[in-house]
Amino acid sequence: MSHKRIPKRRAAMAAGGVVALGAAAILLPNANASQDGGSSDDAAPRTLKAADASDLAARLAGLLGDTFAGSYYDSDAQQLVVNVVPGDDDRVVTQAEQAGAEVREVDNSMGELRSGAQTLKSEASIPGTSWAIDPRTNKILVTADSTVTGERWDRLESTVEGLGSGMATVRKSAGTFKTFASGGDAIFGGGARCSLGFNVTAGDGSPAFLTAGHCGVAADQWSDAQGGQPVATVDQAVFPGEGDFALVTYDDPATEAPSEVNLGDQTLPISGPAEATVGQEVFRMGSTTGLADGQVLGLDVTVNYPEGTVTGLIQTDVCAEPGDSGGSLFTRDGLAIGLTSGGSGDCTAGGETFFQPVTTALEAVGATLGGEDAGAGAGEEGGTGDDSGAGAVGGAGAGGDAGDGSGAGDAGGVGDGSGSGDAGGAGDSSGAGEAGDGSAVGGGDGNDGLTG
C-alpha cells in the first residue's frame, strides 16, 4: 500500500481506497482541461464542464417552471440538454437557449413522471427493484434484479403498464441489489467492515467523516484496525429510509482529517461537494476493486433493498463489489459527489451501483466538506469532469480481499417499502451492517499516521 505520512497528532483515515493504482495518474494531469465559453449573446449550446452544467440546469429548472422536464449532460458534446414540454409561451425556451443549453421538446412533464414514480412506490415497492426518472429517454427507468420473478415480476410489469404508454421502461439486472459487504482491512466496528467516504467538519467544528448509513447502524464505534481501539464514534446515521449516510466523529479532537481521496500512488484534493448530473463522468474508489469510472444514469433514485426502501440516491454504471461499500464517488477535478450505498453485479460482468448524494448528507447532518486546506490543486484547475476516463478503471483486485460478504442482504427483508427492515443490528457481525469497505486507514501510533 502507498502511504503518506502526516507529522504531529493522530492522522485521520483518508477517503478512498488503499490500492496502488498507476492508472490513477489519469485524474490529475487532465484537471486543467479548458472550457469553451460561448458568448452570452449566442443562442448556440455552450461547451460546459459537468459541474457548470449542473449549476445551469438548476437555474433553468426555476426559470422554465412547469415547462421544464429534466436535463442531462451530453459528455461527448460537453453540453447541457434541457427537456421542455411544448407550451404557449416560447420566450422561456428562448431564454434557455440563450443561457447556453440545447433545448429538446418531449412528451412527458416532470409532474407526470413524478406521479408515475409515486405510483410505483405505493404499488410496487418490491425488494430487488429500483426506479429513476431518465431525462435522456423522458421516461421512468425501472430496474428489477434477478430475485424479481413470478408473481412479483407480474406485479411490477402490471404496475408499469398501468402508468400508460411511453411513461416507463423495465429492464432486468443479472445481479442482486444489496449493500456491498465484505471482510478485510479498512475501518472496523462491532465485527463489521466499512469504508470512509469523505473527511468533513461537524457542525461543532470537530473532525469527522461521512460513510454509508448501513455502516452507522451496524456499530457505534469504529477503529482503524481490526480488533483495535475505537478512534471514532457514530453521531448520526440514516438507513433505510431517506438516504444511506452516517456522520462519524473522531474521538480525538486534534485529529488531522485531510479533505482528499487516496488513489494509491497519489492523493486527489477534494475542494467541496457538488450535485450529480445525469451523463456526468464520475470516479469511485474502493479497497476491493480500486479505482473505477463511469457515468451518472439517474437522480433521486428509489432502491428497494432487502433491509428496506432507500430514496434519493444516485444511479450509475460504475462497477463495485463486496468491499467497496461506503467509498468515495468524486469527479476528475476533485468534487465530492456520493457515498457508495449498494447495487448489483461486479467489475467483470458490470452492473449498477447506487450512491448517497454527499450534498444531502452534509445538509442532513450539518457538516461541511472542503475549505482552505482542501482546495489547493485539482479543485481550482477547472477540470472538465467529463473527458473519457476509461483508462482510469484499473487495479481491480489489488486491494483488500472480498471476504465472505456474510449477511449483507439477509437482514429483515421488507417487501412493502416502508423502510422498517432490520439494518443488521449494531455490533452483529453477521448482519447487513457488515457492509464493507474501501477506505484507507490512518493513525496507528498516536503521534503520526497515514492519510491512506
CSV table of C-alpha atoms in Angstrom, one decimal:
chain,number,residue,atom,x,y,z
A,1,MET,CA,0.0,0.0,0.0
A,2,SER,CA,1.1,3.5,-0.7
A,3,HIS,CA,1.1,5.8,2.3
A,4,LYS,CA,1.8,9.4,3.0
A,5,ARG,CA,3.0,10.5,6.5
A,6,ILE,CA,1.4,13.3,8.4
A,7,PRO,CA,3.6,14.6,11.2
A,8,LYS,CA,2.2,15.6,14.6
A,9,ARG,CA,-1.0,14.3,16.3
A,10,ARG,CA,-3.0,11.3,15.1
A,11,ALA,CA,-3.8,11.4,11.4
A,12,ALA,CA,-7.3,10.9,10.1
A,13,MET,CA,-8.4,8.0,8.0
A,14,ALA,CA,-8.3,9.2,4.4
A,15,ALA,CA,-11.2,8.9,1.9
A,16,GLY,CA,-11.0,6.4,-0.8
A,17,GLY,CA,-9.2,3.1,-1.2
A,18,VAL,CA,-5.7,1.8,-0.4
A,19,VAL,CA,-5.0,0.1,-3.7
A,20,ALA,CA,-1.8,1.3,-5.5
A,21,LEU,CA,-3.0,2.2,-9.0
A,22,GLY,CA,-0.8,3.5,-11.7
A,23,ALA,CA,-3.9,4.3,-13.7
A,24,ALA,CA,-4.9,6.9,-11.2
A,25,ALA,CA,-2.5,9.3,-12.7
A,26,ILE,CA,-5.0,10.0,-15.5
A,27,LEU,CA,-7.1,12.1,-13.0
A,28,LEU,CA,-4.7,14.9,-12.2
A,29,PRO,CA,-2.8,15.7,-15.4
A,30,ASN,CA,-6.1,16.4,-17.2
A,31,ALA,CA,-7.6,18.5,-14.5
A,32,ASN,CA,-6.8,21.8,-16.3
A,33,ALA,CA,-8.8,21.0,-19.5
A,34,SER,CA,-10.2,24.1,-20.9
A,35,GLN,CA,-13.8,25.3,-21.3
A,36,ASP,CA,-15.1,27.0,-24.4
A,37,GLY,CA,-17.4,29.7,-23.1
A,38,GLY,CA,-19.6,30.9,-25.8
A,39,SER,CA,-20.9,34.4,-26.0
A,40,SER,CA,-23.9,35.3,-23.9
A,41,ASP,CA,-25.5,36.7,-27.0
A,42,ASP,CA,-25.0,33.4,-28.9
A,43,ALA,CA,-28.0,31.1,-28.7
A,44,ALA,CA,-26.0,28.0,-29.8
A,45,PRO,CA,-25.4,25.5,-27.0
A,46,ARG,CA,-22.3,26.2,-25.0
A,47,THR,CA,-19.5,23.9,-24.2
A,48,LEU,CA,-19.6,23.3,-20.4
A,49,LYS,CA,-17.9,21.4,-17.7
A,50,ALA,CA,-20.2,18.9,-15.9
A,51,ALA,CA,-20.2,21.0,-12.7
A,52,ASP,CA,-21.2,24.1,-14.6
A,53,ALA,CA,-23.9,22.2,-16.4
A,54,SER,CA,-25.3,21.1,-13.1
A,55,ASP,CA,-25.5,24.8,-11.9
A,56,LEU,CA,-27.1,25.9,-15.2
A,57,ALA,CA,-29.6,23.1,-15.0
A,58,ALA,CA,-30.7,24.2,-11.5
A,59,ARG,CA,-31.1,27.8,-12.7
A,60,LEU,CA,-33.1,26.8,-15.8
A,61,ALA,CA,-35.4,24.5,-13.8
A,62,GLY,CA,-36.5,27.6,-11.9
A,63,LEU,CA,-36.8,29.7,-15.0
A,64,LEU,CA,-38.8,27.2,-17.0
A,65,GLY,CA,-41.2,26.2,-14.2
A,66,ASP,CA,-43.7,23.5,-15.3
A,67,THR,CA,-42.2,23.6,-18.8
A,68,PHE,CA,-39.0,22.0,-17.5
A,69,ALA,CA,-39.0,18.2,-17.9
A,70,GLY,CA,-35.5,17.3,-16.8
A,71,SER,CA,-32.0,17.7,-18.1
A,72,TYR,CA,-28.8,15.8,-18.7
A,73,TYR,CA,-25.2,16.3,-19.6
A,74,ASP,CA,-24.0,15.2,-23.1
A,75,SER,CA,-20.4,14.3,-22.2
A,76,ASP,CA,-19.4,13.8,-25.9
A,77,ALA,CA,-20.6,17.3,-26.9
A,78,GLN,CA,-19.9,18.8,-23.4
A,79,GLN,CA,-23.3,20.4,-23.5
A,80,LEU,CA,-26.4,20.6,-21.2
A,81,VAL,CA,-29.5,19.2,-22.8
A,82,VAL,CA,-32.8,20.6,-21.3
A,83,ASN,CA,-36.1,18.9,-21.9
A,84,VAL,CA,-39.2,21.0,-22.2
A,85,VAL,CA,-42.9,20.2,-22.8
A,86,PRO,CA,-44.5,22.4,-25.5
A,87,GLY,CA,-46.4,25.4,-24.3
A,88,ASP,CA,-47.9,28.6,-25.4
A,89,ASP,CA,-45.0,30.8,-24.3
A,90,ASP,CA,-41.8,30.2,-26.2
A,91,ARG,CA,-40.0,33.1,-24.5
A,92,VAL,CA,-38.6,30.9,-21.7
A,93,VAL,CA,-37.4,28.4,-24.2
A,94,THR,CA,-35.5,31.1,-26.0
A,95,GLN,CA,-34.0,32.2,-22.7
A,96,ALA,CA,-32.9,28.7,-22.0
A,97,GLU,CA,-31.2,28.6,-25.4
A,98,GLN,CA,-29.5,32.0,-24.8
A,99,ALA,CA,-28.2,30.7,-21.5
A,100,GLY,CA,-26.3,28.0,-23.4
A,101,ALA,CA,-28.5,24.9,-23.2
A,102,GLU,CA,-29.6,22.7,-26.0
A,103,VAL,CA,-33.4,22.6,-25.7
A,104,ARG,CA,-35.3,19.4,-26.7
A,105,GLU,CA,-39.1,19.1,-26.8
A,106,VAL,CA,-40.5,16.0,-25.0
A,107,ASP,CA,-43.9,14.5,-24.3
A,108,ASN,CA,-43.8,13.7,-20.5
A,109,SER,CA,-43.7,16.5,-18.0
A,110,MET,CA,-41.9,16.3,-14.7
A,111,GLY,CA,-45.2,16.3,-12.9
A,112,GLU,CA,-46.4,13.3,-14.8
A,113,LEU,CA,-43.1,11.4,-14.3
A,114,ARG,CA,-43.0,12.1,-10.6
A,115,SER,CA,-46.6,11.0,-10.3
A,116,GLY,CA,-45.6,7.7,-12.1
A,117,ALA,CA,-42.8,7.2,-9.6
A,118,GLN,CA,-45.1,7.7,-6.7
A,119,THR,CA,-47.5,5.1,-8.1
A,120,LEU,CA,-44.5,2.7,-8.3
A,121,LYS,CA,-43.7,3.4,-4.7
A,122,SER,CA,-47.2,2.8,-3.5
A,123,GLU,CA,-47.9,-0.3,-5.6
A,124,ALA,CA,-44.6,-1.9,-6.5
A,125,SER,CA,-42.1,-1.4,-3.7
A,126,ILE,CA,-40.7,-4.9,-4.2
A,127,PRO,CA,-37.3,-5.9,-2.8
A,128,GLY,CA,-34.9,-6.0,-5.7
A,129,THR,CA,-36.4,-3.2,-7.7
A,130,SER,CA,-35.4,0.5,-8.3
A,131,TRP,CA,-36.6,3.3,-10.4
A,132,ALA,CA,-35.5,6.8,-11.5
A,133,ILE,CA,-36.6,9.4,-14.0
A,134,ASP,CA,-34.3,9.1,-17.0
A,135,PRO,CA,-34.1,12.5,-18.8
A,136,ARG,CA,-32.4,11.0,-21.8
A,137,THR,CA,-35.5,8.9,-22.6
A,138,ASN,CA,-38.0,11.1,-20.9
A,139,LYS,CA,-39.3,8.0,-19.1
A,140,ILE,CA,-39.1,6.3,-15.8
A,141,LEU,CA,-36.3,3.7,-15.9
A,142,VAL,CA,-37.4,0.7,-13.7
A,143,THR,CA,-34.8,-2.0,-12.9
A,144,ALA,CA,-35.5,-5.4,-11.5
A,145,ASP,CA,-32.8,-7.7,-10.2
A,146,SER,CA,-32.6,-11.5,-10.6
A,147,THR,CA,-34.8,-12.1,-7.5
A,148,VAL,CA,-37.8,-10.4,-9.0
A,149,THR,CA,-39.7,-13.4,-10.6
A,150,GLY,CA,-43.1,-15.0,-10.8
A,151,GLU,CA,-45.9,-13.1,-9.1
A,152,ARG,CA,-43.6,-10.2,-8.1
A,153,TRP,CA,-42.5,-9.7,-11.7
A,154,ASP,CA,-46.1,-9.8,-12.9
A,155,ARG,CA,-47.0,-7.2,-10.3
A,156,LEU,CA,-44.2,-4.9,-11.4
A,157,GLU,CA,-45.0,-5.3,-15.1
A,158,SER,CA,-48.7,-4.7,-14.4
A,159,THR,CA,-47.9,-1.5,-12.5
A,160,VAL,CA,-45.6,-0.2,-15.2
A,161,GLU,CA,-48.2,-0.9,-17.9
A,162,GLY,CA,-50.8,0.9,-15.8
A,163,LEU,CA,-48.7,4.1,-16.0
A,164,GLY,CA,-49.6,4.4,-19.7
A,165,SER,CA,-47.7,4.0,-22.9
A,166,GLY,CA,-44.4,5.9,-23.1
A,167,MET,CA,-44.1,6.5,-19.4
A,168,ALA,CA,-41.7,3.8,-18.2
A,169,THR,CA,-39.4,1.0,-19.3
A,170,VAL,CA,-38.4,-2.1,-17.4
A,171,ARG,CA,-35.1,-3.8,-17.6
A,172,LYS,CA,-33.6,-6.8,-15.9
A,173,SER,CA,-30.4,-6.8,-13.9
A,174,ALA,CA,-28.4,-10.1,-13.8
A,175,GLY,CA,-27.3,-9.5,-10.2
A,176,THR,CA,-29.0,-8.9,-6.8
A,177,PHE,CA,-29.4,-5.5,-5.2
A,178,LYS,CA,-27.6,-5.4,-1.9
A,179,THR,CA,-25.4,-3.3,0.2
A,180,PHE,CA,-21.8,-4.2,-0.6
A,181,ALA,CA,-20.4,-6.3,2.3
A,182,SER,CA,-17.1,-7.9,2.8
A,183,GLY,CA,-14.4,-8.7,5.3
A,184,GLY,CA,-10.9,-7.1,5.0
A,185,ASP,CA,-8.9,-4.1,6.2
A,186,ALA,CA,-10.5,-0.6,6.3
A,187,ILE,CA,-12.4,0.7,9.2
A,188,PHE,CA,-14.0,-1.7,11.7
A,189,GLY,CA,-16.8,-1.7,14.2
A,190,GLY,CA,-18.7,-4.4,16.0
A,191,GLY,CA,-17.4,-7.1,13.6
A,192,ALA,CA,-18.4,-5.0,10.6
A,193,ARG,CA,-16.0,-3.6,8.0
A,194,CYS,CA,-16.9,-0.4,6.1
A,195,SER,CA,-15.1,2.4,4.3
A,196,LEU,CA,-14.7,6.0,5.0
A,197,GLY,CA,-16.3,8.2,2.4
A,198,PHE,CA,-15.0,11.8,2.9
A,199,ASN,CA,-13.5,13.6,5.9
A,200,VAL,CA,-15.7,16.5,7.0
A,201,THR,CA,-16.0,19.1,9.7
A,202,ALA,CA,-19.0,18.5,12.0
A,203,GLY,CA,-21.3,21.4,13.0
A,204,ASP,CA,-19.5,21.9,16.3
A,205,GLY,CA,-16.1,22.2,14.5
A,206,SER,CA,-14.9,18.8,15.3
A,207,PRO,CA,-13.2,16.5,12.8
A,208,ALA,CA,-15.4,13.7,11.4
A,209,PHE,CA,-16.1,11.6,8.3
A,210,LEU,CA,-19.1,10.5,6.2
A,211,THR,CA,-19.7,6.9,5.4
A,212,ALA,CA,-22.7,4.7,4.5
A,213,GLY,CA,-25.7,4.7,6.8
A,214,HIS,CA,-25.9,0.9,6.8
A,215,CYS,CA,-22.4,1.0,8.4
A,216,GLY,CA,-23.5,3.6,11.0
A,217,VAL,CA,-26.4,1.4,12.2
A,218,ALA,CA,-24.2,-1.6,12.5
A,219,ALA,CA,-21.9,-0.3,15.2
A,220,ASP,CA,-21.5,2.8,17.3
A,221,GLN,CA,-17.7,2.9,17.5
A,222,TRP,CA,-15.1,2.4,14.7
A,223,SER,CA,-11.4,1.5,14.7
A,224,ASP,CA,-8.7,1.9,12.1
A,225,ALA,CA,-7.6,-1.7,12.7
A,226,GLN,CA,-9.4,-5.0,13.2
A,227,GLY,CA,-9.6,-5.6,16.9
A,228,GLY,CA,-8.1,-2.2,17.6
A,229,GLN,CA,-9.2,0.5,19.9
A,230,PRO,CA,-12.0,2.7,18.7
A,231,VAL,CA,-11.0,6.1,17.1
A,232,ALA,CA,-14.4,7.4,16.1
A,233,THR,CA,-18.0,7.3,17.2
A,234,VAL,CA,-21.2,7.4,15.2
A,235,ASP,CA,-23.0,10.7,15.7
A,236,GLN,CA,-25.9,10.3,13.3
A,237,ALA,CA,-27.0,7.5,10.9
A,238,VAL,CA,-29.8,7.0,8.4
A,239,PHE,CA,-30.7,3.7,6.8
A,240,PRO,CA,-33.0,2.6,5.4
A,241,GLY,CA,-35.4,5.5,4.6
A,242,GLU,CA,-34.5,8.9,3.2
A,243,GLY,CA,-30.9,8.1,2.4
A,244,ASP,CA,-27.9,5.9,3.3
A,245,PHE,CA,-25.4,8.0,5.2
A,246,ALA,CA,-23.7,8.4,8.6
A,247,LEU,CA,-21.7,11.1,10.3
A,248,VAL,CA,-18.9,9.6,12.5
A,249,THR,CA,-16.8,11.9,14.7
A,250,TYR,CA,-13.2,11.3,15.6
A,251,ASP,CA,-12.7,10.7,19.3
A,252,ASP,CA,-9.5,12.8,19.4
A,253,PRO,CA,-10.4,16.5,18.6
A,254,ALA,CA,-6.8,17.0,17.5
A,255,THR,CA,-7.2,14.5,14.7
A,256,GLU,CA,-6.0,15.8,11.3
A,257,ALA,CA,-8.6,15.0,8.7
A,258,PRO,CA,-7.4,16.0,5.3
A,259,SER,CA,-10.0,16.6,2.6
A,260,GLU,CA,-8.6,14.3,-0.1
A,261,VAL,CA,-9.1,10.9,-1.7
A,262,ASN,CA,-6.3,8.4,-1.7
A,263,LEU,CA,-5.7,7.0,-5.2
A,264,GLY,CA,-3.0,4.6,-4.0
A,265,ASP,CA,0.1,6.3,-5.6
A,266,GLN,CA,-1.2,9.8,-5.2
A,267,THR,CA,-4.0,11.8,-3.5
A,268,LEU,CA,-6.6,13.9,-5.0
A,269,PRO,CA,-7.6,17.0,-3.0
A,270,ILE,CA,-11.3,17.4,-2.6
A,271,SER,CA,-12.4,21.1,-2.8
A,272,GLY,CA,-16.0,20.6,-1.8
A,273,PRO,CA,-19.3,18.9,-2.6
A,274,ALA,CA,-21.3,19.0,-5.8
A,275,GLU,CA,-24.6,17.8,-7.2
A,276,ALA,CA,-24.5,15.0,-9.7
A,277,THR,CA,-25.8,15.5,-13.3
A,278,VAL,CA,-27.1,12.7,-15.5
A,279,GLY,CA,-24.4,11.9,-18.1
A,280,GLN,CA,-21.6,13.2,-15.9
A,281,GLU,CA,-18.3,11.2,-15.7
A,282,VAL,CA,-17.5,10.1,-12.1
A,283,PHE,CA,-14.9,8.0,-10.3
A,284,ARG,CA,-15.3,5.6,-7.4
A,285,MET,CA,-12.6,4.4,-5.1
A,286,GLY,CA,-12.8,1.2,-3.1
A,287,SER,CA,-10.5,-1.3,-1.4
A,288,THR,CA,-11.7,-4.3,-3.3
A,289,THR,CA,-11.7,-3.1,-6.9
A,290,GLY,CA,-9.7,0.1,-6.6
A,291,LEU,CA,-10.5,2.9,-9.0
A,292,ALA,CA,-13.4,2.6,-11.4
A,293,ASP,CA,-15.2,5.2,-13.6
A,294,GLY,CA,-18.5,5.5,-15.4
A,295,GLN,CA,-21.4,7.8,-15.8
A,296,VAL,CA,-24.4,9.0,-13.7
A,297,LEU,CA,-27.6,7.4,-15.0
A,298,GLY,CA,-30.3,8.7,-12.8
A,299,LEU,CA,-31.0,11.0,-9.8
A,300,ASP,CA,-33.5,10.8,-6.9
A,301,VAL,CA,-33.5,7.1,-7.3
A,302,THR,CA,-35.6,4.7,-5.1
A,303,VAL,CA,-34.0,1.4,-4.3
A,304,ASN,CA,-35.8,-1.5,-2.5
A,305,TYR,CA,-33.0,-3.3,-0.6
A,306,PRO,CA,-33.8,-6.4,1.4
A,307,GLU,CA,-33.4,-4.3,4.5
A,308,GLY,CA,-35.9,-1.7,3.3
A,309,THR,CA,-36.5,1.1,0.9
A,310,VAL,CA,-34.0,3.9,0.4
A,311,THR,CA,-34.8,7.0,-1.5
A,312,GLY,CA,-32.9,9.9,-3.0
A,313,LEU,CA,-29.9,8.0,-4.4
A,314,ILE,CA,-27.7,8.4,-7.5
A,315,GLN,CA,-27.7,5.6,-10.1
A,316,THR,CA,-24.5,4.9,-12.1
A,317,ASP,CA,-22.9,2.3,-14.3
A,318,VAL,CA,-19.8,2.4,-12.2
A,319,CYS,CA,-19.0,-1.1,-11.1
A,320,ALA,CA,-18.5,-2.1,-7.5
A,321,GLU,CA,-18.1,-5.3,-5.5
A,322,PRO,CA,-18.3,-6.5,-1.9
A,323,GLY,CA,-15.7,-4.5,-0.1
A,324,ASP,CA,-16.4,-1.2,-1.9
A,325,SER,CA,-19.4,0.0,0.1
A,326,GLY,CA,-19.2,3.4,1.8
A,327,GLY,CA,-16.4,4.6,-0.5
A,328,SER,CA,-16.0,7.9,-2.3
A,329,LEU,CA,-17.7,9.0,-5.6
A,330,PHE,CA,-16.0,12.0,-7.0
A,331,THR,CA,-15.1,13.9,-10.2
A,332,ARG,CA,-11.8,14.3,-12.0
A,333,ASP,CA,-11.3,17.8,-10.7
A,334,GLY,CA,-11.9,17.0,-7.0
A,335,LEU,CA,-15.6,17.4,-6.3
A,336,ALA,CA,-17.3,15.1,-3.8
A,337,ILE,CA,-20.4,13.5,-5.3
A,338,GLY,CA,-21.5,10.5,-3.4
A,339,LEU,CA,-21.0,7.6,-0.9
A,340,THR,CA,-21.3,4.0,-2.2
A,341,SER,CA,-24.5,2.5,-1.0
A,342,GLY,CA,-25.1,-0.8,-2.9
A,343,GLY,CA,-26.1,-2.3,-6.2
A,344,SER,CA,-25.8,-5.4,-8.2
A,345,GLY,CA,-23.2,-7.1,-10.5
A,346,ASP,CA,-19.5,-6.9,-10.3
A,347,CYS,CA,-16.5,-5.4,-12.1
A,348,THR,CA,-16.3,-8.4,-14.5
A,349,ALA,CA,-19.8,-8.6,-15.8
A,350,GLY,CA,-20.8,-5.0,-14.9
A,351,GLY,CA,-24.0,-3.9,-13.2
A,352,GLU,CA,-25.4,-0.8,-11.5
A,353,THR,CA,-24.3,0.9,-8.3
A,354,PHE,CA,-26.2,3.4,-6.2
A,355,PHE,CA,-24.7,6.3,-4.2
A,356,GLN,CA,-25.9,8.6,-1.5
A,357,PRO,CA,-25.5,12.2,-2.6
A,358,VAL,CA,-22.9,14.0,-0.5
A,359,THR,CA,-24.8,17.3,-0.7
A,360,THR,CA,-27.9,15.9,1.0
A,361,ALA,CA,-25.9,14.0,3.6
A,362,LEU,CA,-24.0,17.1,4.6
A,363,GLU,CA,-27.2,19.2,4.9
A,364,ALA,CA,-28.9,16.5,7.0
A,365,VAL,CA,-26.0,16.2,9.5
A,366,GLY,CA,-25.0,19.8,9.5
A,367,ALA,CA,-21.4,19.2,8.4
A,368,THR,CA,-19.1,20.9,5.9
A,369,LEU,CA,-16.6,19.5,3.4
A,370,GLY,CA,-13.5,21.1,1.8
A,371,GLY,CA,-12.2,24.6,2.6
A,372,GLU,CA,-8.8,26.4,2.6
A,373,ASP,CA,-6.9,23.3,3.4
A,374,ALA,CA,-8.7,21.1,0.9
A,375,GLY,CA,-9.0,23.2,-2.2
A,376,ALA,CA,-5.4,23.5,-3.4
A,377,GLY,CA,-4.8,21.8,-6.6
A,378,ALA,CA,-7.5,19.9,-8.5
A,379,GLY,CA,-10.5,21.9,-7.4
A,380,GLU,CA,-9.0,25.1,-8.7
A,381,GLU,CA,-7.9,23.8,-12.0
A,382,GLY,CA,-11.3,23.7,-13.6
A,383,GLY,CA,-11.2,20.2,-14.9
A,384,THR,CA,-13.8,19.2,-17.4
A,385,GLY,CA,-15.0,16.3,-15.3
A,386,ASP,CA,-16.3,14.8,-18.5
A,387,ASP,CA,-13.3,13.6,-20.5
A,388,SER,CA,-13.1,10.0,-21.2
A,389,GLY,CA,-11.9,8.1,-18.2
A,390,ALA,CA,-11.9,4.6,-19.5
A,391,GLY,CA,-8.2,4.2,-18.8
A,392,ALA,CA,-8.8,5.1,-15.2
A,393,VAL,CA,-10.5,1.8,-14.5
A,394,GLY,CA,-7.7,-0.3,-13.3
A,395,GLY,CA,-6.2,-2.2,-10.5
A,396,ALA,CA,-9.3,-4.2,-9.6
A,397,GLY,CA,-8.5,-6.9,-7.2
A,398,ALA,CA,-5.3,-5.3,-5.9
A,399,GLY,CA,-6.9,-4.3,-2.7
A,400,GLY,CA,-8.5,-5.9,0.3
A,401,ASP,CA,-9.9,-9.4,0.0
A,402,ALA,CA,-13.6,-9.5,-0.7
A,403,GLY,CA,-14.0,-11.9,2.2
A,404,ASP,CA,-17.2,-13.8,2.7
A,405,GLY,CA,-19.6,-10.9,2.5
A,406,SER,CA,-21.6,-12.5,5.2
A,407,GLY,CA,-25.2,-11.4,5.6
A,408,ALA,CA,-25.2,-8.2,3.5
A,409,GLY,CA,-28.7,-8.7,2.2
A,410,ASP,CA,-30.1,-11.2,4.6
A,411,ALA,CA,-31.3,-9.0,7.3
A,412,GLY,CA,-35.0,-8.5,7.7
A,413,GLY,CA,-36.2,-8.0,4.1
A,414,VAL,CA,-39.1,-5.6,3.8
A,415,GLY,CA,-41.4,-6.0,0.9
A,416,ASP,CA,-43.7,-3.1,1.4
A,417,GLY,CA,-41.1,-0.4,1.1
A,418,SER,CA,-41.9,1.0,4.5
A,419,GLY,CA,-38.2,1.2,5.4
A,420,SER,CA,-38.8,-0.7,8.6
A,421,GLY,CA,-36.4,-3.5,7.9
A,422,ASP,CA,-33.6,-4.6,10.2
A,423,ALA,CA,-30.4,-2.9,9.2
A,424,GLY,CA,-28.2,-5.6,10.6
A,425,GLY,CA,-28.1,-5.0,14.3
A,426,ALA,CA,-25.5,-2.9,15.9
A,427,GLY,CA,-22.4,-4.9,16.6
A,428,ASP,CA,-23.7,-8.0,14.9
A,429,SER,CA,-21.1,-9.1,12.5
A,430,SER,CA,-23.5,-11.3,10.6
A,431,GLY,CA,-26.0,-8.6,9.7
A,432,ALA,CA,-26.3,-6.1,6.9
A,433,GLY,CA,-24.0,-3.8,8.8
A,434,GLU,CA,-21.1,-5.8,7.5
A,435,ALA,CA,-21.3,-3.7,4.5
A,436,GLY,CA,-17.8,-3.4,3.7
A,437,ASP,CA,-15.1,-1.3,2.7
A,438,GLY,CA,-12.9,0.7,0.8
A,439,SER,CA,-11.2,3.3,2.7
A,440,ALA,CA,-7.6,3.9,3.6
A,441,VAL,CA,-6.9,3.8,7.3
A,442,GLY,CA,-4.6,6.0,9.3
A,443,GLY,CA,-3.1,6.9,12.6
A,444,GLY,CA,-1.8,3.9,14.4
A,445,ASP,CA,0.9,5.3,16.7
A,446,GLY,CA,-0.6,8.3,18.4
A,447,ASN,CA,1.8,11.0,17.1
A,448,ASP,CA,1.9,10.4,13.4
A,449,GLY,CA,-0.1,8.3,10.9
A,450,LEU,CA,-1.3,7.8,7.4
A,451,THR,CA,-3.6,9.6,5.0
A,452,GLY,CA,-4.1,6.4,3.2
